[in-house]
Short mmCIF file of C-alpha atoms in Angstrom, two decimals:
data_model
loop_
_atom_site.label_atom_id
_atom_site.label_comp_id
_atom_site.label_asym_id
_atom_site.label_seq_id
_atom_site.Cartn_x
_atom_site.Cartn_y
_atom_site.Cartn_z
CA MET A 1 117.65 59.36 82.98
CA ILE A 2 119.34 55.98 83.57
CA TRP A 3 116.15 54.49 84.97
CA THR A 4 114.19 55.67 81.95
CA SER A 5 116.68 54.10 79.57
CA LEU A 6 116.18 50.81 81.38
CA GLY A 7 112.43 50.99 80.87
CA PHE A 8 111.30 52.45 84.22
CA ASP A 9 109.37 55.64 84.87
CA GLU A 10 110.04 58.16 87.68
CA ARG A 11 108.14 55.97 90.12
CA LYS A 12 110.38 53.04 89.21
CA GLN A 13 107.43 51.29 87.50
CA ILE A 14 107.92 49.43 84.26
CA MET A 15 106.85 51.52 81.25
CA THR A 16 104.64 49.98 78.66
CA GLN A 17 105.98 52.21 75.91
CA VAL A 18 109.67 52.30 75.03
CA THR A 19 111.19 55.77 74.69
CA ASN A 20 113.85 56.71 72.15
CA THR A 21 117.23 57.07 73.96
CA LYS A 22 117.89 60.47 72.43
CA GLN A 23 114.46 61.69 73.54
CA ILE A 24 115.26 60.63 77.05
CA VAL A 25 118.16 63.05 77.17
CA TYR A 26 116.12 65.84 75.64
CA ASP A 27 113.21 65.26 78.01
CA THR A 28 115.53 65.32 80.99
CA ILE A 29 117.09 68.61 79.91
CA LEU A 30 113.68 70.17 79.34
CA LYS A 31 112.54 69.06 82.74
CA TYR A 32 115.38 70.90 84.49
CA ILE A 33 115.25 73.98 82.23
CA TYR A 34 111.60 74.88 82.88
CA GLN A 35 111.06 73.63 86.37
CA GLU A 36 112.28 75.12 89.64
CA HIS A 37 114.47 72.85 91.70
CA GLU A 38 116.07 72.95 95.10
CA LEU A 39 119.52 74.47 95.07
CA ASP A 40 120.81 71.34 96.88
CA LEU A 41 120.56 69.55 93.59
CA PHE A 42 123.36 71.65 92.17
CA VAL A 43 125.77 71.55 95.08
CA LEU A 44 129.27 70.29 94.14
CA ASN A 45 132.28 69.77 96.32
CA THR A 46 135.98 69.69 95.97
CA LYS A 47 139.13 69.94 98.13
CA TYR A 48 141.41 72.91 98.68
CA ASP A 49 145.04 72.18 99.43
CA PRO A 50 147.03 75.42 99.92
CA THR A 51 150.33 73.59 99.57
CA ASN A 52 149.57 73.24 95.85
CA LYS A 53 149.35 76.99 95.24
CA PRO A 54 151.64 78.44 92.52
CA VAL A 55 155.21 79.29 93.53
CA SER A 56 156.22 82.92 93.38
CA VAL A 57 159.19 83.95 91.22
CA ARG A 58 161.03 85.24 94.27
CA ASP A 59 160.73 81.86 96.09
CA PHE A 60 161.80 80.08 92.94
CA PHE A 61 165.05 82.06 92.55
CA ASN A 62 165.73 81.97 96.30
CA SER A 63 165.68 78.20 96.08
CA LYS A 64 162.65 77.96 98.33
CA HIS A 65 160.77 76.14 95.58
CA VAL A 66 159.82 72.57 96.57
CA GLU A 67 158.52 70.34 93.84
CA LYS A 68 154.83 69.59 94.53
CA SER A 69 151.90 68.26 92.60
CA GLN A 70 150.15 70.86 90.35
CA GLY A 71 146.90 70.65 92.24
CA ASN A 72 143.43 71.48 90.94
CA LYS A 73 143.68 74.39 88.46
CA MET A 74 139.97 75.10 88.86
CA VAL A 75 140.37 75.57 92.61
CA MET A 76 143.51 77.70 92.09
CA ASP A 77 141.54 79.97 89.73
CA PHE A 78 138.80 80.18 92.31
CA ILE A 79 141.27 81.16 95.03
CA ALA A 80 142.81 83.77 92.76
CA LYS A 81 139.42 85.29 92.12
CA ARG A 82 138.68 85.43 95.86
CA ASN A 83 141.99 87.18 96.48
CA GLU A 84 141.18 89.77 93.78
CA GLU A 85 137.85 90.40 95.48
CA ASP A 86 139.57 90.76 98.90
CA LYS A 87 137.48 87.96 100.38
CA GLU A 88 138.56 86.04 103.44
CA ASP A 89 140.93 83.13 102.98
CA LEU A 90 139.39 79.77 102.29
CA GLU A 91 139.99 77.15 104.96
CA PRO A 92 142.04 74.12 103.72
CA GLY A 93 139.94 71.03 103.15
CA ARG A 94 136.76 70.17 101.39
CA PHE A 95 134.27 72.89 100.50
CA TYR A 96 130.84 73.11 98.75
CA TYR A 97 130.00 75.33 95.84
CA TYR A 98 127.78 76.10 92.85
CA ILE A 99 128.64 76.93 89.27
CA ILE A 100 126.86 80.12 88.30
CA THR A 101 126.45 81.94 84.99
CA HIS A 102 129.05 84.55 83.89
CA PRO A 103 128.88 87.31 81.27
CA ASP A 104 132.00 85.80 79.61
CA SER A 105 131.14 82.39 78.35
CA ASN A 106 134.80 81.54 77.84
CA VAL A 107 135.91 82.42 81.37
CA ASN A 108 137.72 79.68 83.42
CA ILE A 109 135.34 77.53 85.40
CA GLY A 110 137.07 78.60 88.65
CA ARG A 111 135.77 82.11 88.05
CA LYS A 112 132.17 80.76 87.94
CA MET A 113 132.40 79.00 91.30
CA ARG A 114 130.37 80.34 94.18
CA LEU A 115 130.52 79.09 97.75
CA VAL A 116 127.19 77.74 98.94
CA SER A 117 127.37 80.07 101.96
CA GLU A 118 127.97 83.12 99.65
CA PHE A 119 125.22 82.40 97.07
CA LYS A 120 123.14 85.49 96.36
CA ASP A 121 119.55 85.85 95.18
CA THR A 122 120.84 87.58 92.01
CA ASP A 123 123.04 84.59 91.18
CA GLU A 124 121.85 82.14 88.47
CA ILE A 125 122.81 78.53 88.35
CA ASP A 126 124.66 77.61 85.09
CA LYS A 127 122.50 74.70 84.19
CA LEU A 128 124.28 74.15 80.88
CA TYR A 129 127.47 73.44 82.77
CA TYR A 130 125.79 70.65 84.72
CA PHE A 131 124.11 69.21 81.57
CA LYS A 132 127.43 69.12 79.69
CA ASN A 133 129.06 67.28 82.50
CA LEU A 134 126.75 64.40 81.67
CA LYS A 135 128.42 64.07 78.25
CA ASP A 136 130.02 60.74 79.07
CA ILE A 137 126.71 59.18 80.00
CA CYS A 138 124.83 60.87 77.17
CA ALA A 139 127.36 59.67 74.59
CA SER A 140 125.98 56.18 74.84
CA PHE A 141 122.44 57.58 74.42
CA PHE A 142 123.44 59.51 71.30
CA ALA A 143 125.80 56.78 70.04
CA CYS A 144 128.64 59.28 69.55
CA SER A 145 131.71 60.63 71.29
CA ALA A 146 131.59 62.54 74.56
CA LYS A 147 132.68 65.69 72.77
CA GLU A 148 129.88 65.42 70.21
CA ALA A 149 127.39 64.63 72.98
CA ALA A 150 128.36 67.85 74.75
CA GLU A 151 127.87 69.78 71.50
CA LYS A 152 124.41 68.26 70.99
CA ILE A 153 123.47 69.12 74.56
CA GLU A 154 124.61 72.73 74.18
CA LEU A 155 122.83 73.17 70.88
CA PHE A 156 119.53 71.78 72.18
CA TYR A 157 119.78 73.81 75.42
CA LYS A 158 120.40 77.08 73.60
CA GLU A 159 117.56 76.40 71.14
CA GLN A 160 115.16 75.89 74.11
CA ILE A 161 116.30 79.03 75.95
CA ASP A 162 115.93 81.18 72.78
CA SER A 163 112.49 79.71 72.21
CA PHE A 164 111.50 80.43 75.79
CA LYS A 165 112.71 84.02 75.55
CA GLN A 166 110.67 84.60 72.40
CA THR A 167 107.58 83.17 74.08
CA THR A 168 108.14 85.41 77.10
CA ILE A 169 108.38 88.49 74.86
CA SER A 170 105.20 87.58 72.95
CA PHE A 171 103.31 86.65 76.06
CA PRO A 172 104.59 88.53 79.10
CA ILE A 173 104.45 86.61 82.28
CA VAL A 174 101.96 88.06 84.75
CA THR A 175 103.44 87.95 88.22
CA GLN A 176 101.84 88.76 91.56
CA SER A 177 103.95 91.86 91.87
CA SER A 178 102.84 93.18 88.47
CA ILE A 179 99.17 92.64 89.46
CA LYS A 180 99.63 94.55 92.71
CA LYS A 181 101.42 97.35 90.81
CA ARG A 182 98.57 97.57 88.32
CA LYS A 183 95.97 97.71 91.10
CA SER A 184 97.94 100.46 92.81
CA GLU A 185 98.07 102.48 89.54
CA VAL A 186 94.29 102.04 89.08
CA GLN A 187 93.64 103.18 92.61
CA ILE A 188 95.83 106.27 92.17
CA ASN A 189 94.05 107.20 88.96
CA LYS A 190 90.65 106.79 90.63
CA ASN A 191 91.68 109.05 93.53
CA SER A 192 93.15 111.59 91.07
CA SER A 193 89.89 111.62 88.96
CA SER A 194 87.80 111.96 92.13
CA LYS A 195 89.80 115.00 93.35
CA LYS A 196 89.48 116.72 89.94
CA LEU A 197 85.71 116.10 89.89
CA LYS A 198 85.31 117.57 93.44
CA GLN A 199 87.34 120.67 92.55
CA LYS A 200 85.16 121.29 89.52
CA THR A 201 81.98 120.95 91.55
CA ILE A 202 83.23 123.40 94.25
CA ALA A 203 84.23 125.94 91.60
CA GLU A 204 80.82 125.73 90.00
CA TYR A 205 79.22 126.15 93.40
CA PHE A 206 80.94 129.52 94.04
CA SER A 207 80.50 130.80 90.50
#
């Protein structure tokens, strides 16, 4: 996106036609909405320091509370979620994760974190989260505040997703599995018809 704004294409060649800065943002979002990309592209990392965990009420009143920095709330929420799910303790230090979609759009971001090693096939990358994190860069493209840029990105993203869903409903995507299933159904119907025809012929033969 930055290279395009400077007048270069994806091959770092100078473009002959200047692109509108807003269109650069929209084109970039479209590229990552509709195309499949390696998961490595979405890997994030942060640090877990267990000494920053919240102090219990008991420790506080027993004067065992030692003043420490607040730590990363996102990470604390993530650790709390893991404890609720009875998952093994996270080793102190830096770890790698994805942000995945969640049924509750207002849930804390820590609840949407998934360790790279625990990512499932059923998980879906929350691309909107990654796009909105570019709000500071996009603000200069849109000539507005970072907050307004995030709102514009979210609006455009949701419009494209809704449009894609409508297109999918109108024109169902034919996958390899659906083709195999259809062939199997046709073969079963052929076999069934053949059996019925043979039974009729035998019955007529003995009549």
